[in-house]
PDB file of C-alpha atoms in Angstrom:
ATOM      1  CA  MET A   1       6.156 -26.518  10.005  1.00 47.00           C
ATOM      2  CA  LEU A   2       2.803 -24.889   9.237  1.00 58.00           C
ATOM      3  CA  HIS A   3       0.084 -24.921  11.850  1.00 65.00           C
ATOM      4  CA  ARG A   4      -2.541 -27.143  10.163  1.00 74.00           C
ATOM      5  CA  GLN A   5      -5.608 -25.678  11.840  1.00 80.00           C
ATOM      6  CA  ARG A   6      -4.537 -22.172  10.927  1.00 80.00           C
ATOM      7  CA  VAL A   7      -3.905 -23.212   7.318  1.00 81.00           C
ATOM      8  CA  LYS A   8      -7.478 -24.514   7.173  1.00 85.00           C
ATOM      9  CA  GLN A   9      -8.679 -21.179   8.529  1.00 88.00           C
ATOM     10  CA  LEU A  10      -6.620 -19.404   5.870  1.00 89.00           C
ATOM     11  CA  LEU A  11      -8.177 -21.399   3.044  1.00 90.00           C
ATOM     12  CA  VAL A  12     -11.676 -20.551   4.283  1.00 93.00           C
ATOM     13  CA  ARG A  13     -11.208 -16.991   5.497  1.00 95.00           C
ATOM     14  CA  LEU A  14      -9.060 -15.601   2.682  1.00 95.00           C
ATOM     15  CA  PRO A  15     -11.677 -15.964  -0.072  1.00 96.00           C
ATOM     16  CA  LEU A  16     -14.453 -15.015   2.359  1.00 96.00           C
ATOM     17  CA  ALA A  17     -12.782 -11.782   3.480  1.00 97.00           C
ATOM     18  CA  THR A  18     -11.767 -10.850  -0.055  1.00 96.00           C
ATOM     19  CA  ALA A  19     -15.281 -11.468  -1.356  1.00 97.00           C
ATOM     20  CA  ALA A  20     -16.767  -9.416   1.482  1.00 97.00           C
ATOM     21  CA  VAL A  21     -14.600  -6.368   0.770  1.00 97.00           C
ATOM     22  CA  LEU A  22     -14.630  -6.480  -3.025  1.00 96.00           C
ATOM     23  CA  GLY A  23     -18.299  -7.453  -3.115  1.00 97.00           C
ATOM     24  CA  SER A  24     -19.197  -4.515  -0.896  1.00 97.00           C
ATOM     25  CA  VAL A  25     -17.272  -2.097  -3.130  1.00 96.00           C
ATOM     26  CA  HIS A  26     -18.919  -3.425  -6.282  1.00 96.00           C
ATOM     27  CA  ALA A  27     -22.364  -3.359  -4.659  1.00 96.00           C
ATOM     28  CA  PHE A  28     -21.914   0.299  -3.811  1.00 96.00           C
ATOM     29  CA  ARG A  29     -20.700   1.185  -7.298  1.00 95.00           C
ATOM     30  CA  LEU A  30     -23.329  -0.807  -9.195  1.00 95.00           C
ATOM     31  CA  LEU A  31     -26.371  -0.510  -6.917  1.00 95.00           C
ATOM     32  CA  VAL A  32     -26.117   2.180  -4.252  1.00 96.00           C
ATOM     33  CA  LEU A  33     -24.442   4.928  -6.274  1.00 95.00           C
ATOM     34  CA  PRO A  34     -26.876   4.686  -9.232  1.00 95.00           C
ATOM     35  CA  GLY A  35     -29.723   4.863  -6.703  1.00 95.00           C
ATOM     36  CA  ILE A  36     -28.281   8.012  -5.138  1.00 94.00           C
ATOM     37  CA  GLN A  37     -27.860   9.554  -8.583  1.00 94.00           C
ATOM     38  CA  SER A  38     -31.415   8.683  -9.565  1.00 93.00           C
ATOM     39  CA  VAL A  39     -32.983  10.126  -6.408  1.00 93.00           C
ATOM     40  CA  PHE A  40     -30.835  13.189  -5.747  1.00 92.00           C
ATOM     41  CA  GLN A  41     -29.394  13.887  -9.227  1.00 90.00           C
ATOM     42  CA  PRO A  42     -26.142  15.400  -7.933  1.00 92.00           C
ATOM     43  CA  GLY A  43     -23.718  17.180 -10.252  1.00 91.00           C
ATOM     44  CA  ASP A  44     -20.502  15.602 -11.524  1.00 90.00           C
ATOM     45  CA  ALA A  45     -18.346  17.010  -8.714  1.00 88.00           C
ATOM     46  CA  VAL A  46     -20.679  15.754  -5.964  1.00 92.00           C
ATOM     47  CA  THR A  47     -21.091  12.382  -7.684  1.00 93.00           C
ATOM     48  CA  SER A  48     -17.316  11.957  -7.842  1.00 91.00           C
ATOM     49  CA  LEU A  49     -16.982  12.788  -4.152  1.00 91.00           C
ATOM     50  CA  VAL A  50     -19.811  10.426  -3.161  1.00 95.00           C
ATOM     51  CA  ARG A  51     -18.291   7.663  -5.303  1.00 94.00           C
ATOM     52  CA  ARG A  52     -14.866   7.954  -3.707  1.00 94.00           C
ATOM     53  CA  VAL A  53     -16.078   8.267  -0.120  1.00 95.00           C
ATOM     54  CA  GLY A  54     -18.620   5.497  -0.644  1.00 96.00           C
ATOM     55  CA  ILE A  55     -16.039   3.086  -2.023  1.00 96.00           C
ATOM     56  CA  LEU A  56     -13.716   3.752   0.907  1.00 97.00           C
ATOM     57  CA  LEU A  57     -16.463   3.369   3.515  1.00 97.00           C
ATOM     58  CA  SER A  58     -17.815   0.234   1.824  1.00 97.00           C
ATOM     59  CA  ALA A  59     -14.423  -1.470   1.932  1.00 97.00           C
ATOM     60  CA  VAL A  60     -13.607  -0.441   5.497  1.00 98.00           C
ATOM     61  CA  LEU A  61     -17.044  -1.343   6.884  1.00 98.00           C
ATOM     62  CA  ALA A  62     -17.046  -4.695   5.072  1.00 98.00           C
ATOM     63  CA  TYR A  63     -13.604  -5.480   6.498  1.00 98.00           C
ATOM     64  CA  TRP A  64     -14.751  -4.452   9.988  1.00 98.00           C
ATOM     65  CA  ALA A  65     -17.904  -6.553   9.709  1.00 97.00           C
ATOM     66  CA  TYR A  66     -15.921  -9.582   8.489  1.00 97.00           C
ATOM     67  CA  ALA A  67     -13.465  -9.309  11.392  1.00 97.00           C
ATOM     68  CA  ARG A  68     -16.239  -8.921  13.973  1.00 97.00           C
ATOM     69  CA  LEU A  69     -18.599 -11.587  12.619  1.00 96.00           C
ATOM     70  CA  VAL A  70     -16.199 -14.215  11.270  1.00 96.00           C
ATOM     71  CA  GLU A  71     -13.008 -13.813  13.296  1.00 95.00           C
ATOM     72  CA  LYS A  72     -14.975 -12.546  16.315  1.00 95.00           C
ATOM     73  CA  ARG A  73     -12.352 -10.066  17.444  1.00 95.00           C
ATOM     74  CA  SER A  74     -11.921  -6.348  18.026  1.00 95.00           C
ATOM     75  CA  VAL A  75     -10.627  -4.617  14.892  1.00 96.00           C
ATOM     76  CA  ARG A  76      -7.675  -2.803  16.436  1.00 95.00           C
ATOM     77  CA  GLU A  77      -6.036  -2.167  13.080  1.00 97.00           C
ATOM     78  CA  LEU A  78      -8.787   0.352  12.252  1.00 97.00           C
ATOM     79  CA  ARG A  79      -8.533   2.359  15.481  1.00 96.00           C
ATOM     80  CA  PRO A  80      -7.814   6.114  15.149  1.00 92.00           C
ATOM     81  CA  ALA A  81      -4.158   7.031  15.759  1.00 95.00           C
ATOM     82  CA  PRO A  82      -3.653  10.648  14.591  1.00 96.00           C
ATOM     83  CA  LEU A  83      -0.006  11.110  15.590  1.00 97.00           C
ATOM     84  CA  ALA A  84       1.032   7.737  14.223  1.00 97.00           C
ATOM     85  CA  ILE A  85      -0.851   8.427  10.975  1.00 97.00           C
ATOM     86  CA  VAL A  86       0.992  11.727  10.530  1.00 97.00           C
ATOM     87  CA  ALA A  87       4.308  10.034  11.304  1.00 97.00           C
ATOM     88  CA  GLY A  88       3.508   7.302   8.787  1.00 97.00           C
ATOM     89  CA  GLY A  89       2.723   9.836   6.088  1.00 97.00           C
ATOM     90  CA  VAL A  90       5.810  11.938   6.722  1.00 98.00           C
ATOM     91  CA  SER A  91       8.119   8.907   6.728  1.00 97.00           C
ATOM     92  CA  GLY A  92       6.679   7.645   3.439  1.00 97.00           C
ATOM     93  CA  ALA A  93       7.139  11.013   1.746  1.00 98.00           C
ATOM     94  CA  VAL A  94      10.655  11.491   3.130  1.00 98.00           C
ATOM     95  CA  LEU A  95      11.882   8.086   1.937  1.00 97.00           C
ATOM     96  CA  ILE A  96      10.884   8.484  -1.713  1.00 98.00           C
ATOM     97  CA  LEU A  97      11.750  12.198  -1.691  1.00 97.00           C
ATOM     98  CA  SER A  98      15.285  11.323  -0.565  1.00 97.00           C
ATOM     99  CA  SER A  99      15.735   9.095  -3.597  1.00 97.00           C
ATOM    100  CA  MET A 100      14.199  11.579  -6.046  1.00 97.00           C
ATOM    101  CA  LEU A 101      16.199  14.550  -4.761  1.00 97.00           C
ATOM    102  CA  LEU A 102      19.419  12.588  -5.257  1.00 97.00           C
ATOM    103  CA  LEU A 103      18.318  11.680  -8.788  1.00 97.00           C
ATOM    104  CA  PHE A 104      17.521  15.321  -9.544  1.00 97.00           C
ATOM    105  CA  ALA A 105      20.856  16.377  -8.030  1.00 97.00           C
ATOM    106  CA  ILE A 106      22.917  14.050 -10.247  1.00 96.00           C
ATOM    107  CA  GLY A 107      20.960  15.027 -13.355  1.00 96.00           C
ATOM    108  CA  ALA A 108      19.046  11.757 -13.861  1.00 96.00           C
ATOM    109  CA  TYR A 109      15.816  13.777 -13.543  1.00 97.00           C
ATOM    110  CA  GLU A 110      15.282  17.347 -14.709  1.00 96.00           C
ATOM    111  CA  VAL A 111      12.442  19.785 -14.081  1.00 96.00           C
ATOM    112  CA  VAL A 112      11.483  21.256 -17.466  1.00 95.00           C
ATOM    113  CA  ALA A 113       8.504  23.374 -16.386  1.00 94.00           C
ATOM    114  CA  TYR A 114       6.676  24.702 -13.349  1.00 93.00           C
ATOM    115  CA  ARG A 115       2.890  24.772 -13.697  1.00 91.00           C
ATOM    116  CA  GLY A 116       1.933  25.785 -10.174  1.00 90.00           C
ATOM    117  CA  VAL A 117      -0.757  24.101  -8.111  1.00 88.00           C
ATOM    118  CA  GLN A 118      -3.370  22.614 -10.432  1.00 85.00           C
ATOM    119  CA  PRO A 119      -7.136  22.750  -9.651  1.00 86.00           C
ATOM    120  CA  GLY A 120      -7.512  18.981  -9.726  1.00 86.00           C
ATOM    121  CA  LEU A 121      -4.609  18.204  -7.390  1.00 91.00           C
ATOM    122  CA  ALA A 122      -6.753  17.898  -4.245  1.00 90.00           C
ATOM    123  CA  GLY A 123      -8.968  15.382  -6.007  1.00 90.00           C
ATOM    124  CA  VAL A 124      -5.919  13.396  -7.052  1.00 92.00           C
ATOM    125  CA  ALA A 125      -4.692  13.370  -3.439  1.00 94.00           C
ATOM    126  CA  GLY A 126      -8.035  11.985  -2.273  1.00 93.00           C
ATOM    127  CA  LEU A 127      -8.035   9.326  -4.974  1.00 93.00           C
ATOM    128  CA  ILE A 128      -4.472   8.334  -4.106  1.00 95.00           C
ATOM    129  CA  PHE A 129      -5.344   7.895  -0.426  1.00 96.00           C
ATOM    130  CA  ILE A 130      -8.458   5.852  -1.183  1.00 96.00           C
ATOM    131  CA  ALA A 131      -6.519   3.590  -3.562  1.00 95.00           C
ATOM    132  CA  ALA A 132      -3.763   3.166  -0.963  1.00 97.00           C
ATOM    133  CA  MET A 133      -6.252   2.303   1.779  1.00 97.00           C
ATOM    134  CA  LEU A 134      -8.013  -0.234  -0.433  1.00 96.00           C
ATOM    135  CA  GLU A 135      -4.676  -1.910  -1.176  1.00 96.00           C
ATOM    136  CA  GLU A 136      -3.786  -1.925   2.511  1.00 98.00           C
ATOM    137  CA  VAL A 137      -7.086  -3.525   3.476  1.00 98.00           C
ATOM    138  CA  VAL A 138      -6.671  -6.250   0.850  1.00 97.00           C
ATOM    139  CA  PHE A 139      -2.930  -6.914   1.027  1.00 97.00           C
ATOM    140  CA  ARG A 140      -2.034  -6.151   4.632  1.00 97.00           C
ATOM    141  CA  GLY A 141      -5.372  -6.410   6.453  1.00 97.00           C
ATOM    142  CA  ILE A 142      -6.554  -9.582   4.715  1.00 97.00           C
ATOM    143  CA  LEU A 143      -3.775 -11.415   2.863  1.00 97.00           C
ATOM    144  CA  PHE A 144      -0.811 -10.703   5.138  1.00 97.00           C
ATOM    145  CA  ARG A 145      -2.675 -11.008   8.425  1.00 96.00           C
ATOM    146  CA  LEU A 146      -4.241 -14.352   7.515  1.00 95.00           C
ATOM    147  CA  LEU A 147      -0.932 -15.669   6.167  1.00 95.00           C
ATOM    148  CA  GLU A 148       0.818 -14.465   9.325  1.00 94.00           C
ATOM    149  CA  ASN A 149      -1.666 -16.395  11.415  1.00 90.00           C
ATOM    150  CA  ALA A 150      -0.770 -19.554   9.483  1.00 89.00           C
ATOM    151  CA  CYS A 151       2.973 -19.283   8.889  1.00 90.00           C
ATOM    152  CA  GLY A 152       4.378 -16.433  10.994  1.00 91.00           C
ATOM    153  CA  THR A 153       5.354 -12.847  10.275  1.00 95.00           C
ATOM    154  CA  ILE A 154       8.457 -13.236   8.133  1.00 95.00           C
ATOM    155  CA  ALA A 155       7.175 -15.921   5.769  1.00 95.00           C
ATOM    156  CA  ALA A 156       3.839 -14.117   5.416  1.00 96.00           C
ATOM    157  CA  LEU A 157       5.570 -10.813   4.715  1.00 97.00           C
ATOM    158  CA  TRP A 158       7.510 -12.198   1.741  1.00 97.00           C
ATOM    159  CA  LEU A 159       4.676 -14.338   0.377  1.00 96.00           C
ATOM    160  CA  GLN A 160       2.274 -11.400   0.423  1.00 97.00           C
ATOM    161  CA  SER A 161       4.915  -9.115  -1.094  1.00 97.00           C
ATOM    162  CA  ILE A 162       5.413 -11.452  -4.058  1.00 97.00           C
ATOM    163  CA  VAL A 163       1.677 -11.413  -4.769  1.00 96.00           C
ATOM    164  CA  PHE A 164       1.646  -7.621  -4.405  1.00 96.00           C
ATOM    165  CA  ALA A 165       4.496  -7.271  -6.912  1.00 95.00           C
ATOM    166  CA  LEU A 166       3.073  -9.663  -9.497  1.00 93.00           C
ATOM    167  CA  LEU A 167      -0.277  -7.860  -9.513  1.00 91.00           C
ATOM    168  CA  HIS A 168       1.472  -4.581 -10.412  1.00 86.00           C
ATOM    169  CA  ILE A 169       3.206  -5.951 -13.510  1.00 87.00           C
ATOM    170  CA  GLY A 170       0.125  -5.190 -15.573  1.00 82.00           C
ATOM    171  CA  ASN A 171       0.859  -1.468 -15.204  1.00 79.00           C
ATOM    172  CA  VAL A 172       3.803  -1.775 -17.622  1.00 77.00           C
ATOM    173  CA  GLU A 173       2.722  -4.774 -19.688  1.00 74.00           C
ATOM    174  CA  GLY A 174       3.746  -4.327 -23.320  1.00 74.00           C
ATOM    175  CA  ARG A 175       5.902  -1.275 -22.536  1.00 79.00           C
ATOM    176  CA  ALA A 176       8.801  -2.793 -20.608  1.00 76.00           C
ATOM    177  CA  ASP A 177      11.651  -5.048 -21.697  1.00 80.00           C
ATOM    178  CA  THR A 178      12.783  -8.108 -19.742  1.00 84.00           C
ATOM    179  CA  GLN A 179      15.213  -6.166 -17.566  1.00 86.00           C
ATOM    180  CA  GLU A 180      12.550  -3.626 -16.644  1.00 86.00           C
ATOM    181  CA  LEU A 181      10.054  -6.369 -15.820  1.00 89.00           C
ATOM    182  CA  VAL A 182      12.540  -8.096 -13.513  1.00 91.00           C
ATOM    183  CA  THR A 183      13.337  -4.779 -11.853  1.00 92.00           C
ATOM    184  CA  THR A 184       9.625  -4.046 -11.459  1.00 92.00           C
ATOM    185  CA  VAL A 185       9.063  -7.365  -9.680  1.00 94.00           C
ATOM    186  CA  LEU A 186      12.050  -6.784  -7.378  1.00 96.00           C
ATOM    187  CA  SER A 187      10.907  -3.246  -6.626  1.00 96.00           C
ATOM    188  CA  GLY A 188       7.335  -4.399  -6.025  1.00 96.00           C
ATOM    189  CA  VAL A 189       8.424  -7.147  -3.645  1.00 97.00           C
ATOM    190  CA  LEU A 190      10.496  -4.702  -1.605  1.00 98.00           C
ATOM    191  CA  LEU A 191       7.737  -2.089  -1.521  1.00 97.00           C
ATOM    192  CA  GLY A 192       5.222  -4.727  -0.468  1.00 97.00           C
ATOM    193  CA  ALA A 193       7.658  -5.779   2.249  1.00 98.00           C
ATOM    194  CA  LEU A 194       8.167  -2.160   3.343  1.00 98.00           C
ATOM    195  CA  TRP A 195       4.470  -1.428   3.787  1.00 98.00           C
ATOM    196  CA  THR A 196       3.959  -4.779   5.466  1.00 98.00           C
ATOM    197  CA  ALA A 197       6.796  -3.988   7.862  1.00 97.00           C
ATOM    198  CA  VAL A 198       5.158  -0.629   8.626  1.00 97.00           C
ATOM    199  CA  PHE A 199       1.937  -2.508   9.370  1.00 98.00           C
ATOM    200  CA  VAL A 200       3.775  -5.004  11.585  1.00 97.00           C
ATOM    201  CA  CYS A 201       5.220  -2.145  13.643  1.00 96.00           C
ATOM    202  CA  SER A 202       2.029  -0.088  13.844  1.00 96.00           C
ATOM    203  CA  ARG A 203      -0.665  -2.785  13.527  1.00 96.00           C
ATOM    204  CA  ASN A 204      -2.763   0.023  12.059  1.00 97.00           C
ATOM    205  CA  LEU A 205      -4.105   0.141   8.492  1.00 98.00           C
ATOM    206  CA  TRP A 206      -4.561   3.929   8.545  1.00 98.00           C
ATOM    207  CA  VAL A 207      -0.887   4.420   9.414  1.00 98.00           C
ATOM    208  CA  THR A 208       0.220   2.065   6.640  1.00 98.00           C
ATOM    209  CA  ALA A 209      -2.140   3.696   4.137  1.00 98.00           C
ATOM    210  CA  ALA A 210      -0.805   7.145   5.065  1.00 98.00           C
ATOM    211  CA  ASN A 211       2.762   5.967   4.425  1.00 98.00           C
ATOM    212  CA  HIS A 212       1.735   4.369   1.127  1.00 98.00           C
ATOM    213  CA  ALA A 213      -0.354   7.350  -0.047  1.00 98.00           C
ATOM    214  CA  ALA A 214       2.287   9.940   0.891  1.00 98.00           C
ATOM    215  CA  TRP A 215       4.906   7.953  -1.038  1.00 98.00           C
ATOM    216  CA  ASN A 216       2.661   7.855  -4.132  1.00 97.00           C
ATOM    217  CA  PHE A 217       1.576  11.493  -3.916  1.00 97.00           C
ATOM    218  CA  THR A 218       5.174  12.693  -3.575  1.00 97.00           C
ATOM    219  CA  ILE A 219       6.002  10.982  -6.871  1.00 96.00           C
ATOM    220  CA  ILE A 220       2.990  12.611  -8.513  1.00 95.00           C
ATOM    221  CA  LEU A 221       3.980  16.070  -7.250  1.00 95.00           C
ATOM    222  CA  ALA A 222       7.357  15.677  -8.953  1.00 95.00           C
ATOM    223  CA  GLY A 223       5.673  15.039 -12.305  1.00 94.00           C
ATOM    224  CA  LEU A 224       7.058  11.505 -12.708  1.00 95.00           C
ATOM    225  CA  PRO A 225       5.342   8.176 -13.546  1.00 93.00           C
ATOM    226  CA  LEU A 226       3.722   6.428 -10.596  1.00 92.00           C
ATOM    227  CA  SER A 227       4.049   2.638 -10.726  1.00 90.00           C
ATOM    228  CA  GLY A 228       4.013   2.753 -14.522  1.00 87.00           C
ATOM    229  CA  LEU A 229       1.009   5.104 -14.717  1.00 86.00           C
ATOM    230  CA  ASP A 230       1.126   8.552 -16.348  1.00 87.00           C
ATOM    231  CA  ASP A 231      -2.499   9.452 -15.638  1.00 83.00           C
ATOM    232  CA  TRP A 232      -1.851  12.273 -13.167  1.00 86.00           C
ATOM    233  CA  ARG A 233       1.375  13.796 -14.507  1.00 87.00           C
ATOM    234  CA  SER A 234      -0.560  16.668 -16.113  1.00 86.00           C
ATOM    235  CA  GLN A 235      -1.869  17.636 -12.639  1.00 89.00           C
ATOM    236  CA  ALA A 236       1.612  17.891 -11.100  1.00 93.00           C
ATOM    237  CA  PRO A 237       3.047  21.303 -10.199  1.00 94.00           C
ATOM    238  CA  PHE A 238       6.280  20.264 -11.915  1.00 94.00           C
ATOM    239  CA  ALA A 239       6.882  18.734 -15.335  1.00 94.00           C
ATOM    240  CA  SER A 240       9.919  16.467 -15.163  1.00 95.00           C
ATOM    241  CA  GLU A 241      11.842  14.357 -17.655  1.00 94.00           C
ATOM    242  CA  TYR A 242      14.475  11.626 -17.534  1.00 93.00           C
ATOM    243  CA  ARG A 243      18.127  12.281 -18.338  1.00 93.00           C
ATOM    244  CA  GLY A 244      19.637   8.858 -17.762  1.00 91.00           C
ATOM    245  CA  PRO A 245      19.440   5.091 -18.326  1.00 94.00           C
ATOM    246  CA  ALA A 246      16.380   3.111 -17.223  1.00 92.00           C
ATOM    247  CA  TRP A 247      18.232   1.277 -14.436  1.00 93.00           C
ATOM    248  CA  LEU A 248      18.941   4.642 -12.811  1.00 96.00           C
ATOM    249  CA  THR A 249      15.749   6.572 -13.604  1.00 95.00           C
ATOM    250  CA  GLY A 250      13.315   3.692 -13.187  1.00 94.00           C
ATOM    251  CA  GLY A 251      12.225   3.681 -16.818  1.00 92.00           C
ATOM    252  CA  VAL A 252       8.533   3.285 -17.608  1.00 90.00           C
ATOM    253  CA  PHE A 253       7.663   2.325 -14.021  1.00 91.00           C
ATOM    254  CA  GLY A 254       9.066   5.522 -12.527  1.00 93.00           C
ATOM    255  CA  PRO A 255      11.274   6.326  -9.504  1.00 96.00           C
ATOM    256  CA  GLU A 256      10.250   3.152  -7.675  1.00 96.00           C
ATOM    257  CA  ASP A 257      12.294   1.087 -10.153  1.00 95.00           C
ATOM    258  CA  SER A 258      15.445   3.192  -9.835  1.00 97.00           C
ATOM    259  CA  VAL A 259      18.370   1.234  -8.411  1.00 97.00           C
ATOM    260  CA  LEU A 260      18.815   4.053  -5.908  1.00 97.00           C
ATOM    261  CA  THR A 261      15.242   3.706  -4.657  1.00 98.00           C
ATOM    262  CA  ILE A 262      15.544  -0.075  -4.496  1.00 97.00           C
ATOM    263  CA  VAL A 263      18.631   0.191  -2.277  1.00 97.00           C
ATOM    264  CA  LEU A 264      16.940   2.730   0.019  1.00 97.00           C
ATOM    265  CA  VAL A 265      13.777   0.637   0.283  1.00 98.00           C
ATOM    266  CA  ALA A 266      15.791  -2.519   1.036  1.00 98.00           C
ATOM    267  CA  ALA A 267      17.541  -0.636   3.835  1.00 97.00           C
ATOM    268  CA  GLY A 268      14.183   0.625   5.075  1.00 97.00           C
ATOM    269  CA  VAL A 269      12.747  -2.896   5.148  1.00 97.00           C
ATOM    270  CA  ALA A 270      15.746  -4.207   7.087  1.00 97.00           C
ATOM    271  CA  ALA A 271      15.600  -1.352   9.608  1.00 96.00           C
ATOM    272  CA  THR A 272      11.837  -1.583  10.093  1.00 96.00           C
ATOM    273  CA  LEU A 273      11.894  -5.356  10.565  1.00 95.00           C
ATOM    274  CA  TYR A 274      14.750  -5.033  13.063  1.00 95.00           C
ATOM    275  CA  TRP A 275      12.694  -2.473  14.979  1.00 94.00           C
ATOM    276  CA  ALA A 276       9.605  -4.695  14.802  1.00 94.00           C
ATOM    277  CA  LYS A 277      11.528  -7.629  16.256  1.00 92.00           C
ATOM    278  CA  ALA A 278      13.083  -5.431  18.952  1.00 92.00           C
ATOM    279  CA  LYS A 279       9.599  -4.261  19.944  1.00 90.00           C
ATOM    280  CA  ASN A 280       8.302  -7.856  19.893  1.00 92.00           C
ATOM    281  CA  CYS A 281       5.800  -7.069  17.113  1.00 92.00           C
ATOM    282  CA  THR A 282       6.487 -10.198  15.040  1.00 89.00           C
ATOM    283  CA  VAL A 283       4.921 -13.597  15.612  1.00 85.00           C
ATOM    284  CA  ARG A 284       5.963 -17.187  15.020  1.00 75.00           C
ATOM    285  CA  ILE A 285       3.817 -19.865  13.413  1.00 67.00           C
ATOM    286  CA  GLY A 286       0.792 -20.347  15.619  1.00 55.00           C
ATOM    287  CA  GLY A 287       0.517 -16.715  16.669  1.00 54.00           C
ATOM    288  CA  GLU A 288       3.164 -16.606  19.425  1.00 53.00           C
ATOM    289  CA  HIS A 289       5.311 -13.496  19.716  1.00 54.00           C
ATOM    290  CA  MET A 290       8.958 -13.872  18.697  1.00 44.00           C
ATOM    291  CA  PRO A 291      11.538 -12.917  21.359  1.00 43.00           C
ATOM    292  CA  ALA A 292      12.596  -9.286  21.164  1.00 40.00           C
ATOM    293  CA  ALA A 293      16.081  -8.568  19.878  1.00 36.00           C
ATOM    294  CA  THR A 294      17.038  -6.226  22.705  1.00 35.00           C
ATOM    295  CA  SER A 295      14.414  -6.797  25.361  1.00 33.00           C
ATOM    296  CA  THR A 296      12.194  -9.579  26.663  1.00 31.00           C
ATOM    297  CA  SER A 297       9.380  -7.189  27.583  1.00 32.00           C
ATOM    298  CA  ARG A 298       6.138  -7.018  25.649  1.00 32.00           C
ATOM    299  CA  PRO A 299       5.018  -3.753  24.042  1.00 30.00           C
TER     300      PRO A 299
END
């Protein structure tokens, strides 16, 4: 049964937190950035850098301010954790790389050209991290955390993951058949669950963003579509093509929709949630910690 007071908090705080973060980002883009351009007249490269850094800082600071002023708590999920961030990034890259290497090995993918390191690749990496962090703030920091407070970890994880998946359908709208759309939703739900499980274990948005960004950037490096987007394939060191059916290759959405990736991600979600429960990182409705699977001690 849902905790009524916490549901009321959810209905108030969810739109408030979302408006704070998105409003801050839009205010920077539409007001602050044009002001900086007018006063300092930076070149295109500097403007691009200022835009990206400004958007990231605007979102993070707005989230921090919301948590401090509205929820009146310390914002532990934004604390620096260098070793955990590196571990999060490495684990994200290794998981998707494992799937892609198997697909290359069986001939479902084929490298058709090697371009070398492209000049714009560093900029793409920065953009990928900023996009990942923005998604983590919105989906894990705001949506999941507030849902978790109202209905517990497991229910919140799957509810948030469904929203995450549905909002990514637009990437392939008009280019995917029914089977590919269903697969995209399934893949999106599992990926949303994976990154939420990483957040549950780490309780750190930087760690989750590192895992998310490393996953995405690894796909880009291979020269394959990322979540239905082909925008950065020309910047990849490798040019790759499909040599198999959509259910195996992932079709228009890319490696994330491959049946092989879906199986690996499902296993990753199960393992991470088991670990989270064993470490007593999950909570019941009302904010109480669930009993650990192997120990009654608190982390």
